[in-house]
Short mmCIF file of C-alpha atoms in Angstrom, two decimals:
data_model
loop_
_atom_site.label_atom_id
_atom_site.label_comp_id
_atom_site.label_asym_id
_atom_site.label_seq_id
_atom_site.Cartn_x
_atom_site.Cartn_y
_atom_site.Cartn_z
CA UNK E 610 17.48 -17.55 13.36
CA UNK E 611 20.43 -16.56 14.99
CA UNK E 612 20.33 -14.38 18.63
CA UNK E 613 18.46 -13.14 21.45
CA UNK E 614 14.54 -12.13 20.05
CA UNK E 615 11.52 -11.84 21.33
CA UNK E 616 7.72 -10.13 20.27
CA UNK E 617 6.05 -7.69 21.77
CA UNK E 618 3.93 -4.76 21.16
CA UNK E 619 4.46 -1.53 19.03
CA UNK E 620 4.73 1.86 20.58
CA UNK E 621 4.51 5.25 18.85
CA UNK E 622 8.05 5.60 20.22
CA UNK E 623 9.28 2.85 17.22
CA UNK E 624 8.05 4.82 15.08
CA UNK E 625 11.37 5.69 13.66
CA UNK E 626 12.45 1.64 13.69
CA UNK E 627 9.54 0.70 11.90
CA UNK E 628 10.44 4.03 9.16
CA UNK E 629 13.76 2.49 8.94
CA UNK E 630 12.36 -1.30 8.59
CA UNK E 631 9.96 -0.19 6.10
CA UNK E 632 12.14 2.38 3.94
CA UNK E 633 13.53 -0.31 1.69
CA UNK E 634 10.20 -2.10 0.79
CA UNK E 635 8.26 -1.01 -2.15
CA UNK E 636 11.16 0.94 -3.19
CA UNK E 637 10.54 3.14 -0.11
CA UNK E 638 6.61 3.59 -1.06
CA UNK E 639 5.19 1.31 1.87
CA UNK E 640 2.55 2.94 4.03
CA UNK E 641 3.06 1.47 7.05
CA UNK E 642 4.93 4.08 8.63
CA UNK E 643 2.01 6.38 7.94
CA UNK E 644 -0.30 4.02 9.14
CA UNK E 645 1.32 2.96 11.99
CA UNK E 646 0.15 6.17 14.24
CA UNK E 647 -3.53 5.22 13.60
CA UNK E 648 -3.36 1.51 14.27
CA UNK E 649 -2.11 1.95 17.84
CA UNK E 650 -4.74 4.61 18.37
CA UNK E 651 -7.65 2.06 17.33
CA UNK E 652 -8.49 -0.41 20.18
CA UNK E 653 -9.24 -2.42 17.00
CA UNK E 654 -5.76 -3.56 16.25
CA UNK E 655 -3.05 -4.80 17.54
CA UNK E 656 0.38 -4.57 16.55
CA UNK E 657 3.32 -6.65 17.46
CA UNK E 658 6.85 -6.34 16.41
CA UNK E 659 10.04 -9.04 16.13
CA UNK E 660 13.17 -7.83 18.04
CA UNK E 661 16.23 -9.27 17.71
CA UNK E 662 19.62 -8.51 19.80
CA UNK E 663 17.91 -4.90 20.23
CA UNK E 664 17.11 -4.21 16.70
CA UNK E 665 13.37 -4.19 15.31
CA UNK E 666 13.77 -6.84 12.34
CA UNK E 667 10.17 -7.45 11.62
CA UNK E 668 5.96 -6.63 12.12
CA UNK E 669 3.01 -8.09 12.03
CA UNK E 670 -0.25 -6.23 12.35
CA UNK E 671 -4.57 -7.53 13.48
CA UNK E 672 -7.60 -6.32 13.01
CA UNK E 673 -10.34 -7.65 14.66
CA UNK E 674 -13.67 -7.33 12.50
CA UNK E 675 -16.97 -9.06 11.91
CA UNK E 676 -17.98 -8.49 15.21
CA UNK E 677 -15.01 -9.58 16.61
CA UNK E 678 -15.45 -12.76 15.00
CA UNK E 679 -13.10 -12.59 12.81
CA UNK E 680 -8.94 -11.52 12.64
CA UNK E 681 -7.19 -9.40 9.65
CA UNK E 682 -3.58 -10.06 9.43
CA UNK E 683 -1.59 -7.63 7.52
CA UNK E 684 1.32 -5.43 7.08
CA UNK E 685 4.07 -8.13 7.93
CA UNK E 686 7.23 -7.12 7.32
CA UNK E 687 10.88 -8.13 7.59
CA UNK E 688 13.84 -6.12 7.25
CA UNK E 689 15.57 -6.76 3.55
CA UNK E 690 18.44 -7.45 5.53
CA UNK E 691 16.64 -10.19 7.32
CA UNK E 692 14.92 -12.00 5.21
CA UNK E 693 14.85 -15.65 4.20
CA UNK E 694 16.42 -16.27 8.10
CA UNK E 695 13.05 -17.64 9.36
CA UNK E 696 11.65 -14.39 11.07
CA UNK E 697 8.69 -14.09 9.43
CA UNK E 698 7.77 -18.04 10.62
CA UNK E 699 8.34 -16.77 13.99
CA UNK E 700 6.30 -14.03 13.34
CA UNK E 701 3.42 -15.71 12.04
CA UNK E 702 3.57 -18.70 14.43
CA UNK E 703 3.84 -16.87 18.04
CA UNK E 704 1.40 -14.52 16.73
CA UNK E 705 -1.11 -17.30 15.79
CA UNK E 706 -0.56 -18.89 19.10
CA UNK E 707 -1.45 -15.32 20.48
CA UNK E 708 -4.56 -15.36 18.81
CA UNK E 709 -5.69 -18.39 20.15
CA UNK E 710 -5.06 -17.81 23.32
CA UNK E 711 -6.01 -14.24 24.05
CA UNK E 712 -8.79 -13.35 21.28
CA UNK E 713 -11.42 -15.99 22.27
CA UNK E 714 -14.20 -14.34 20.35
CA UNK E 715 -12.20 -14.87 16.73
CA UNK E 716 -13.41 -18.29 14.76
CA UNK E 717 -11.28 -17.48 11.64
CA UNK E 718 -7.89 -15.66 10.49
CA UNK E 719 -8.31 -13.68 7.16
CA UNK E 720 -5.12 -12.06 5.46
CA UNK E 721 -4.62 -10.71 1.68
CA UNK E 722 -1.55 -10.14 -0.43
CA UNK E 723 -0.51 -9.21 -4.49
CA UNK E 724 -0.61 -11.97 -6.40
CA UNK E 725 2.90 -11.53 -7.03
CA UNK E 726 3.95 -11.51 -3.88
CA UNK E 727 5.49 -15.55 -4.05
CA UNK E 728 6.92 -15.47 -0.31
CA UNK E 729 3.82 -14.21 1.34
CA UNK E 730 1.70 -16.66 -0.52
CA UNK E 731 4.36 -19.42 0.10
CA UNK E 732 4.29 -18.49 3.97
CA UNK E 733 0.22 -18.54 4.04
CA UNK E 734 -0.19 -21.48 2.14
CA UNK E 735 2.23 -23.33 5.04
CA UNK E 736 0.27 -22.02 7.46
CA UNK E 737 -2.85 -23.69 6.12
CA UNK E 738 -4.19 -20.79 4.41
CA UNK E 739 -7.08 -21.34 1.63
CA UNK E 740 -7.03 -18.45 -1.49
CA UNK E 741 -10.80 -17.48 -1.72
CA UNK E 742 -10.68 -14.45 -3.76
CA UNK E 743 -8.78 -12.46 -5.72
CA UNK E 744 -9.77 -8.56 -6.19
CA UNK E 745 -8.49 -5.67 -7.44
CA UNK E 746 -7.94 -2.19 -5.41
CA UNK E 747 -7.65 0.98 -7.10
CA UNK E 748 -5.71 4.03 -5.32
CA UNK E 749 -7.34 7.45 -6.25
CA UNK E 750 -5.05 10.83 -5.90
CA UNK E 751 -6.34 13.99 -5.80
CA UNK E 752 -8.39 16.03 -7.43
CA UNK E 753 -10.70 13.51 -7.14
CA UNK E 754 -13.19 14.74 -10.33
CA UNK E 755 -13.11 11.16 -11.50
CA UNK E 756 -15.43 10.26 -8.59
CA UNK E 757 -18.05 12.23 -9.49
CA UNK E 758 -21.00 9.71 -11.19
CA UNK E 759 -21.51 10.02 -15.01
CA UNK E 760 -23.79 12.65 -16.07
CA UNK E 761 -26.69 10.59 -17.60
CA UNK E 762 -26.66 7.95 -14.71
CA UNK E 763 -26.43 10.54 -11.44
CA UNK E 764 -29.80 9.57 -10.73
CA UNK E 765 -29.01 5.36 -10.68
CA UNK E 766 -26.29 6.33 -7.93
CA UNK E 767 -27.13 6.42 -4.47
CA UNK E 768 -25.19 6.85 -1.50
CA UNK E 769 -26.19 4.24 1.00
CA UNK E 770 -25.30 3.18 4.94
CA UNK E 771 -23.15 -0.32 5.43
CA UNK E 772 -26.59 -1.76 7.07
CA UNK E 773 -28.57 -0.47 3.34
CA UNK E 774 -25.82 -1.84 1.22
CA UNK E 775 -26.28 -5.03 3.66
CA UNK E 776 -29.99 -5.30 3.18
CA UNK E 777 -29.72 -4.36 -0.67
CA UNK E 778 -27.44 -7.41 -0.84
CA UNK E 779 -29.66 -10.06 1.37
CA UNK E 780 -32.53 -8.83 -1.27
CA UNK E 781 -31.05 -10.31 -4.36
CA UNK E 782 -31.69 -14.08 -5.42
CA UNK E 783 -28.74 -16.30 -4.25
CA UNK E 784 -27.39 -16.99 -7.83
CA UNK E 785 -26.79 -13.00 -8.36
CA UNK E 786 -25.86 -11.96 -4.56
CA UNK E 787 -23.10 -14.86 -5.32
CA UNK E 788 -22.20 -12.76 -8.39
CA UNK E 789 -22.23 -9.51 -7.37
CA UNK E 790 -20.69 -10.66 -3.81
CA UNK E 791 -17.83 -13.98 -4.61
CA UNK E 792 -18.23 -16.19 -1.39
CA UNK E 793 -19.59 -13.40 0.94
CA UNK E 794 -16.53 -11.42 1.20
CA UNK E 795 -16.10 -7.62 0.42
CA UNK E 796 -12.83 -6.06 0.63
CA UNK E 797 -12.75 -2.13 1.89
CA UNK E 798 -9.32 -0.97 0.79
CA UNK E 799 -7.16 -4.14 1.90
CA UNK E 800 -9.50 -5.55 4.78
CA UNK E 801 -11.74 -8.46 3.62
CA UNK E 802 -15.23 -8.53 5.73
CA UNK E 803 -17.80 -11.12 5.83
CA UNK E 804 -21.15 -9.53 4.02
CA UNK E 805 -23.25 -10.74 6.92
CA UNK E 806 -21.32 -8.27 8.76
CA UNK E 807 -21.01 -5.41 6.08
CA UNK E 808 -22.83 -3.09 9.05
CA UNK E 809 -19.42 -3.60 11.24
CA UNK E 810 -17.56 -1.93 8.19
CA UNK E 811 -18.63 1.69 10.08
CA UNK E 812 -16.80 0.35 13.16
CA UNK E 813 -13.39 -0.16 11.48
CA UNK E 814 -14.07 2.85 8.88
CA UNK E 815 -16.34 5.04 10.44
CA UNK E 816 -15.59 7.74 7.09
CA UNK E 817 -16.41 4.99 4.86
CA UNK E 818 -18.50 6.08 1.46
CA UNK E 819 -20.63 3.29 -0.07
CA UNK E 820 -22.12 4.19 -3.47
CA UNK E 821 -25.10 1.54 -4.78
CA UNK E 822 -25.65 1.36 -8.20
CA UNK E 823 -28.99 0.72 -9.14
CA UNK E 824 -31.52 -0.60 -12.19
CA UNK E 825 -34.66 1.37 -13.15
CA UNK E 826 -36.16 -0.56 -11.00
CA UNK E 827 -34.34 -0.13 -8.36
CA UNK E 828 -32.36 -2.87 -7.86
CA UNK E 829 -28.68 -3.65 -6.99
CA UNK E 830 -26.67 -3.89 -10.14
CA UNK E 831 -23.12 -2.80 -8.24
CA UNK E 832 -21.71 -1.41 -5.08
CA UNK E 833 -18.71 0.90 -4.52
CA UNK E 834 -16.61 1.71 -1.27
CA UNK E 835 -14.01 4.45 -0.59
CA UNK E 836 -12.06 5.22 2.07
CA UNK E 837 -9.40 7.80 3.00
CA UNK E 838 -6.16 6.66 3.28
CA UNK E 839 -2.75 8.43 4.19
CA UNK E 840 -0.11 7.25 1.03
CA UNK E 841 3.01 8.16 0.18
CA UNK E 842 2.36 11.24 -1.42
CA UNK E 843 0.24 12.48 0.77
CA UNK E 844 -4.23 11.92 1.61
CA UNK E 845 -5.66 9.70 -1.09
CA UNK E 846 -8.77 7.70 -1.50
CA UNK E 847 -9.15 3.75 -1.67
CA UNK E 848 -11.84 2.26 -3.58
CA UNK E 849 -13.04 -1.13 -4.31
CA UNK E 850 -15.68 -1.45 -7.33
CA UNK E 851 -18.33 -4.50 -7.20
CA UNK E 852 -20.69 -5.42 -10.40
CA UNK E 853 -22.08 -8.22 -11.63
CA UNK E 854 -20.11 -8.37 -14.89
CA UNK E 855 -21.47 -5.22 -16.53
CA UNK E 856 -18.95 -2.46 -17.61
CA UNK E 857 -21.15 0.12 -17.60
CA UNK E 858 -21.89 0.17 -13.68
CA UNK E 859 -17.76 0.08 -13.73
CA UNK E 860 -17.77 3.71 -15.68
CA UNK E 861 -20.99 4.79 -13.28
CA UNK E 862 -18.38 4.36 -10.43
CA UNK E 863 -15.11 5.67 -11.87
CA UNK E 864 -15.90 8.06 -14.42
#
């Protein structure tokens, strides 16, 4: 990289900088300019950006979870203009070193990105990154009616707290927790948490919606979450469906 840059934090006052940064990723669909307002707000997260001879070129944005045991990285950015220069190595590396140093309760970095994404993989996987999981996140737009529960199964569809969801979870034999729940992680919109933790999910989402689906029995067959989140096109919900391989408890969730 060529010129004066440094990192330091975001203030509501870039907004505009970050609206120009963003406008030509995702063909001028990212949601990090709508995003941005709450993420300073939320003594949750931090948010850093890369400025270079006076210009903002790039962002990087944390979340501490799990207790604060754990960091989310997400929403890095770097202006198309910049790109493939080596800001996004600076980003990653000063910000890593920040993490180290000044978040002493965090024992492990977490981050997610589309599988098509080749550069963010390519940058994680030099970091030392590990691919755990791979999930799929479905963006809802109003008028919502497709959230309501099928007809016939209303009654196998409960809405439950994080801690509920947490103990319905710990109840199930190992070999279908493991199933229902791939290596301990459940993603809420595009923040992984650790499902020893699932009760912290009210911390970092306090709206959050959890929907259990349950057996005659009464026991956990799948799990739902939904948030609200601000997109492009205006309030929209985020949902993440969980089953254990049956389609049905799929259609339960997003009929």
């Amino acid at each position: 990289p060529s010129g004066s840059s440094f990192i330091r934090g975001l203030e509501l006052s870039d907004l505009p900088s970050v609206k120009e940064l963003c406008k030509g990723i995702y063909n001028g669909m990212d949601t990090v300019p709508f995003m941005l307002p709450a993420w300073l707000a939320s003594k949750h997260d931090h948010t850093f950006g890369l400025i270079v001879d006076g210009r903002l070129v790039g962002i990087r944005c944390l979340k501490v979870i799990d207790g604060g045991r754990t960091v989310w990285s997400h929403s890095m950015r770097i202006h198309p203009e910049m790109q493939r220069k080596g800001y996004a190595s600076i980003l990653r590396d000063e910000i890593d070193k920040y993490i180290s140093s000044s978040l002493l309760s965090v024992v492990r970095l977490r981050s997610c990105t589309t599988t098509d994404n080749d550069a963010s993989i390519k940058l994680s996987r030099r970091a030392g990154a590990i691919p755990h999981i791979a999930f799929k996140n479905i963006i809802l737009e109003p008028p919502f009616t497709h959230l309501l529960p099928y007809t016939k199964m209303e009654s196998f569809l409960k809405c439950v707290s994080p801690q509920e969801l947490e103990s319905m979870i710990n109840a199930l034999p190992n070999e279908e927790r493991d199933k229902l729940v791939p290596r301990g992680l459940i993603p809420v919109d595009w923040t992984i948490f650790d499902a020893k933790y699932i009760g912290g999910v009210l911390k970092t989402f306090p709206d959050v919606k959890i929907y259990a689906g349950l057996d005659r029995n009464g026991n956990l067959v799948s799990f739902s979450t939904l948030i609200k989140v601000v997109a492009h096109r205006g309030e929209a919900v985020s949902m993440a469906v969980f089953a254990r391989g049956d389609d049905v408890h799929l259609s339960m969730h997003l009929f």
